Tab-separated table of C-alpha atoms in Angstrom:
chain	number	residue	atom	x	y	z
A	1	MET	CA	0.000	0.000	0.000
A	2	ALA	CA	2.791	2.397	0.945
A	3	ASP	CA	4.605	1.535	-2.263
A	4	GLU	CA	1.461	2.325	-4.257
A	5	PHE	CA	1.067	5.676	-2.467
A	6	ARG	CA	4.680	6.649	-3.149
A	7	SER	CA	4.254	5.715	-6.801
A	8	ARG	CA	1.191	7.930	-7.206
A	9	SER	CA	2.697	10.931	-5.402
A	10	ARG	CA	5.957	10.887	-7.352
A	11	PRO	CA	6.231	13.830	-9.878
A	12	ARG	CA	5.983	12.831	-13.450
A	13	SER	CA	9.135	13.229	-15.469
A	14	THR	CA	9.298	14.330	-19.058
A	15	SER	CA	9.556	10.691	-20.003
A	16	ASP	CA	5.992	10.187	-18.749
A	17	HIS	CA	4.881	12.435	-21.645
A	18	GLY	CA	6.659	10.451	-24.272
A	19	GLY	CA	9.887	12.474	-23.911
A	20	ARG	CA	8.224	15.743	-24.941
A	21	GLY	CA	9.521	18.584	-22.801
A	22	ALA	CA	9.516	22.340	-23.374
A	23	ARG	CA	11.304	23.394	-26.581
A	24	PRO	CA	14.824	24.721	-25.987
A	25	LEU	CA	15.043	28.506	-25.963
A	26	TRP	CA	17.263	28.657	-29.041
A	27	ARG	CA	14.739	26.662	-31.043
A	28	ARG	CA	11.923	28.971	-30.059
A	29	MET	CA	14.021	32.016	-31.005
A	30	LEU	CA	14.948	30.450	-34.340
A	31	ARG	CA	11.334	29.692	-35.072
A	32	TRP	CA	10.366	33.277	-34.196
A	33	LEU	CA	13.078	34.670	-36.438
A	34	TRP	CA	11.705	32.724	-39.354
A	35	SER	CA	8.205	33.955	-38.643
A	36	GLY	CA	6.808	36.968	-40.507
A	37	ALA	CA	7.470	39.367	-37.649
A	38	GLY	CA	11.045	38.195	-37.270
A	39	ILE	CA	11.835	38.542	-40.972
A	40	ALA	CA	10.268	42.001	-41.045
A	41	LEU	CA	12.358	43.081	-38.060
A	42	VAL	CA	15.589	41.770	-39.586
A	43	LEU	CA	14.831	43.531	-42.890
A	44	ALA	CA	14.005	46.771	-41.072
A	45	LEU	CA	17.270	46.655	-39.132
A	46	ALA	CA	19.233	45.923	-42.311
A	47	TRP	CA	17.485	48.802	-44.116
A	48	ALA	CA	18.245	51.187	-41.228
A	49	ALA	CA	21.908	50.155	-41.145
A	50	GLY	CA	22.110	50.661	-44.904
A	51	LEU	CA	20.516	54.095	-44.571
A	52	VAL	CA	23.214	55.170	-42.120
A	53	TRP	CA	25.891	53.939	-44.559
A	54	TYR	CA	24.189	55.665	-47.510
A	55	ALA	CA	23.910	58.999	-45.693
A	56	ALA	CA	27.528	58.836	-44.528
A	57	ASP	CA	28.679	58.118	-48.092
A	58	ILE	CA	26.943	61.120	-49.694
A	59	PRO	CA	29.727	63.309	-51.120
A	60	ASP	CA	30.337	66.641	-49.435
A	61	GLU	CA	32.754	68.027	-52.012
A	62	VAL	CA	33.624	67.751	-55.692
A	63	ALA	CA	36.483	65.289	-56.028
A	64	ASP	CA	37.481	66.298	-59.584
A	65	ARG	CA	36.893	69.867	-60.717
A	66	ASP	CA	39.450	70.134	-63.500
A	67	THR	CA	39.137	67.173	-65.875
A	68	ARG	CA	37.781	68.297	-69.228
A	69	THR	CA	35.065	66.117	-70.757
A	70	ASP	CA	33.234	66.004	-74.076
A	71	ALA	CA	30.000	67.246	-72.508
A	72	ILE	CA	28.461	68.460	-69.275
A	73	VAL	CA	25.135	66.869	-68.345
A	74	VAL	CA	22.793	68.584	-65.885
A	75	LEU	CA	19.789	66.770	-64.459
A	76	THR	CA	16.946	69.196	-63.823
A	77	GLY	CA	15.730	69.567	-60.273
A	78	GLY	CA	17.228	72.741	-58.841
A	79	SER	CA	18.725	76.083	-59.826
A	80	GLU	CA	22.051	75.091	-58.233
A	81	ARG	CA	22.472	72.376	-60.858
A	82	LEU	CA	21.860	74.715	-63.794
A	83	GLN	CA	24.058	77.424	-62.338
A	84	THR	CA	26.873	74.927	-61.823
A	85	GLY	CA	26.509	73.487	-65.312
A	86	LEU	CA	26.649	76.903	-66.935
A	87	SER	CA	29.642	77.912	-64.835
A	88	LEU	CA	31.451	74.778	-65.964
A	89	LEU	CA	30.607	75.526	-69.587
A	90	LEU	CA	31.875	79.101	-69.243
A	91	ALA	CA	35.056	77.702	-67.700
A	92	ASP	CA	35.460	75.542	-70.832
A	93	ARG	CA	35.228	72.243	-68.955
A	94	ALA	CA	33.434	70.817	-72.015
A	95	ASP	CA	32.367	71.747	-75.522
A	96	MET	CA	28.647	71.482	-74.837
A	97	LEU	CA	26.033	71.381	-72.089
A	98	PHE	CA	23.116	68.949	-72.150
A	99	ILE	CA	20.188	69.635	-69.808
A	100	SER	CA	18.159	66.462	-69.299
A	101	GLY	CA	14.580	66.268	-68.074
A	102	VAL	CA	13.276	69.580	-69.399
A	103	HIS	CA	9.512	69.923	-69.813
A	104	PRO	CA	8.636	69.798	-73.542
A	105	SER	CA	6.848	73.156	-73.365
A	106	LEU	CA	9.948	75.062	-72.234
A	107	ASP	CA	12.639	76.654	-74.365
A	108	LEU	CA	16.153	77.556	-73.271
A	109	SER	CA	15.227	81.041	-72.069
A	110	ALA	CA	12.433	79.641	-69.883
A	111	VAL	CA	14.705	76.950	-68.480
A	112	LEU	CA	17.403	79.420	-67.503
A	113	LYS	CA	15.017	82.038	-66.146
A	114	GLY	CA	15.650	82.682	-62.475
A	115	THR	CA	19.081	81.036	-62.451
A	116	PRO	CA	21.289	83.054	-60.064
A	117	ASP	CA	24.252	85.041	-61.388
A	118	LEU	CA	23.207	84.565	-64.985
A	119	PRO	CA	22.944	87.446	-67.463
A	120	ASP	CA	19.519	88.007	-69.000
A	121	ASP	CA	20.857	87.619	-72.516
A	122	LEU	CA	23.284	84.778	-73.064
A	123	PRO	CA	25.671	85.243	-75.966
A	124	GLU	CA	24.557	83.363	-79.050
A	125	SER	CA	27.898	81.576	-79.145
A	126	LEU	CA	27.104	80.111	-75.718
A	127	ARG	CA	23.500	79.258	-76.590
A	128	ARG	CA	24.677	77.167	-79.521
A	129	ARG	CA	26.597	74.968	-77.102
A	130	ILE	CA	23.520	74.122	-75.001
A	131	ARG	CA	21.052	71.342	-75.826
A	132	LEU	CA	17.811	70.432	-74.078
A	133	GLY	CA	16.520	66.917	-73.452
A	134	THR	CA	12.741	66.890	-73.228
A	135	VAL	CA	11.933	63.188	-72.982
A	136	ALA	CA	13.089	62.097	-69.515
A	137	GLY	CA	10.708	62.117	-66.575
A	138	ASP	CA	12.877	60.314	-64.013
A	139	THR	CA	16.448	59.198	-63.411
A	140	ILE	CA	16.119	56.159	-65.677
A	141	GLY	CA	14.834	58.456	-68.418
A	142	ASN	CA	17.732	60.840	-67.799
A	143	ALA	CA	20.174	57.997	-68.381
A	144	VAL	CA	18.468	56.794	-71.567
A	145	GLU	CA	17.994	60.298	-72.956
A	146	THR	CA	21.633	61.161	-72.279
A	147	ALA	CA	22.827	57.858	-73.743
A	148	VAL	CA	21.096	58.707	-77.033
A	149	PHE	CA	22.603	62.204	-76.992
A	150	VAL	CA	26.083	60.823	-76.283
A	151	ARG	CA	25.882	58.051	-78.844
A	152	ASP	CA	24.520	60.257	-81.639
A	153	ARG	CA	27.503	62.566	-81.223
A	154	GLY	CA	30.152	59.947	-80.608
A	155	LEU	CA	31.066	61.351	-77.194
A	156	ARG	CA	33.358	59.403	-74.892
A	157	SER	CA	33.178	61.332	-71.626
A	158	LEU	CA	30.796	63.514	-69.654
A	159	ARG	CA	30.612	65.433	-66.400
A	160	LEU	CA	27.418	64.641	-64.496
A	161	VAL	CA	25.869	67.435	-62.434
A	162	THR	CA	23.170	66.583	-59.903
A	163	ALA	CA	22.551	66.844	-56.162
A	164	GLY	CA	24.957	64.994	-53.895
A	165	TYR	CA	22.223	62.849	-52.345
A	166	HIS	CA	21.082	61.848	-55.858
A	167	MET	CA	24.532	61.113	-57.281
A	168	ARG	CA	24.889	57.437	-56.334
A	169	ARG	CA	21.639	56.381	-58.029
A	170	SER	CA	22.350	58.613	-61.029
A	171	LEU	CA	25.755	57.010	-61.523
A	172	LEU	CA	24.174	53.569	-61.221
A	173	GLU	CA	21.745	54.317	-64.058
A	174	PHE	CA	24.206	56.260	-66.227
A	175	GLU	CA	27.001	53.717	-65.991
A	176	ARG	CA	24.520	50.961	-66.832
A	177	ALA	CA	23.230	52.867	-69.866
A	178	MET	CA	26.688	53.997	-71.046
A	179	PRO	CA	29.277	51.448	-69.903
A	180	GLN	CA	31.877	52.709	-72.396
A	181	VAL	CA	31.587	56.373	-71.414
A	182	ALA	CA	33.810	57.937	-68.750
A	183	ILE	CA	31.631	59.790	-66.232
A	184	VAL	CA	33.008	62.433	-63.881
A	185	PRO	CA	30.602	63.084	-60.977
A	186	HIS	CA	30.083	66.727	-60.063
A	187	PRO	CA	27.688	66.914	-57.093
A	188	VAL	CA	26.011	70.108	-55.963
A	189	PHE	CA	24.774	70.777	-52.458
A	190	PRO	CA	21.389	72.480	-52.090
A	191	GLU	CA	21.138	74.624	-48.969
A	192	ARG	CA	17.825	73.052	-47.994
A	193	VAL	CA	19.470	69.626	-47.662
A	194	ARG	CA	21.208	69.430	-44.272
A	195	GLN	CA	23.723	66.661	-44.833
A	196	ASN	CA	25.448	67.253	-41.515
A	197	ASP	CA	23.363	65.822	-38.667
A	198	TRP	CA	20.763	64.814	-41.263
A	199	TRP	CA	18.809	62.752	-38.712
A	200	ARG	CA	17.952	65.948	-36.798
A	201	TRP	CA	16.096	67.422	-39.781
A	202	PRO	CA	12.864	65.574	-40.670
A	203	GLY	CA	12.751	66.929	-44.215
A	204	THR	CA	16.316	65.881	-44.979
A	205	THR	CA	15.819	62.524	-43.262
A	206	LEU	CA	12.782	61.797	-45.423
A	207	LEU	CA	14.602	62.937	-48.573
A	208	ILE	CA	17.652	60.748	-47.933
A	209	ALA	CA	15.557	57.763	-46.827
A	210	THR	CA	13.448	58.011	-49.986
A	211	GLU	CA	16.500	58.308	-52.225
A	212	TYR	CA	18.188	55.380	-50.463
A	213	THR	CA	15.095	53.216	-50.988
A	214	LYS	CA	15.007	54.158	-54.681
A	215	TYR	CA	18.678	53.237	-54.936
A	216	LEU	CA	17.983	49.813	-53.407
A	217	LEU	CA	15.111	49.212	-55.831
A	218	ALA	CA	17.238	50.307	-58.794
A	219	SER	CA	20.039	47.965	-57.708
A	220	LEU	CA	17.560	45.111	-57.356
A	221	ARG	CA	16.084	45.849	-60.791
A	222	HIS	CA	19.524	45.747	-62.402
A	223	PHE	CA	20.344	42.516	-60.587
A	224	LEU	CA	17.135	40.822	-61.717
A	225	THR	CA	16.986	42.076	-65.289
A	226	GLY	CA	20.667	41.955	-66.149
A	227	ALA	CA	20.419	44.238	-69.196
A	228	GLY	CA	20.635	47.978	-68.731
A	229	PRO	CA	18.555	50.679	-70.460
A	230	ALA	CA	21.128	50.875	-73.232
A	231	ALA	CA	19.733	47.644	-74.655
A	232	ALA	CA	16.537	49.483	-75.582
A	233	LEU	CA	18.077	52.606	-77.115
A	234	PRO	CA	16.583	53.709	-80.431
A	235	PRO	CA	18.729	53.686	-83.573
A	236	VAL	CA	21.274	56.420	-84.101
A	237	SER	CA	19.680	59.358	-85.885
A	238	SER	CA	20.966	59.983	-89.376
């Protein structure tokens, strides 16, 4: 009787449940990591770490100011870009200036209107060295439009003028569209973009985060598709 009582009062071991005990902590963590919430958290942390790298890598100066190229290419999006492009042309850093992304309804005078430190009447000799691209509506379009311009004229080098925060993605698209063309980056630095301590300025933070995300998507697109925009360029004009 006593033996029966002791047998009933004895705690059951894990073996009494067919050897099924609580899952080890590392297994539960691994299972959580592979769950939807875990994957989302890992991706968010990776994106945030990449954002910090991207912001730290935005240029804060022009590395090469002196190399002469066949053309200067300005991507529309700010008066600083146009002013810089014209200054480079006046300094004879290239034979011609190509402004990409101009609205089809605008002529050269309308495009240059309001550009700081620019005379109202440009000399005709300078106007003849400026061309407008009116097809592009985004950075991919800028690259394709410029590639056609470069190829039609047999150019081998260009100086690319755009905002510093936009330069990495622009180079990605331009180098993909024109792998045989030497591209000299010439970033400009709009006053409204606070690159130093960017995380303290909501507007700049949003701008950089958006541009970084676009850069990631562009990189993924190139990785998945393989061929760049140059594969779809129209024939050389006669």
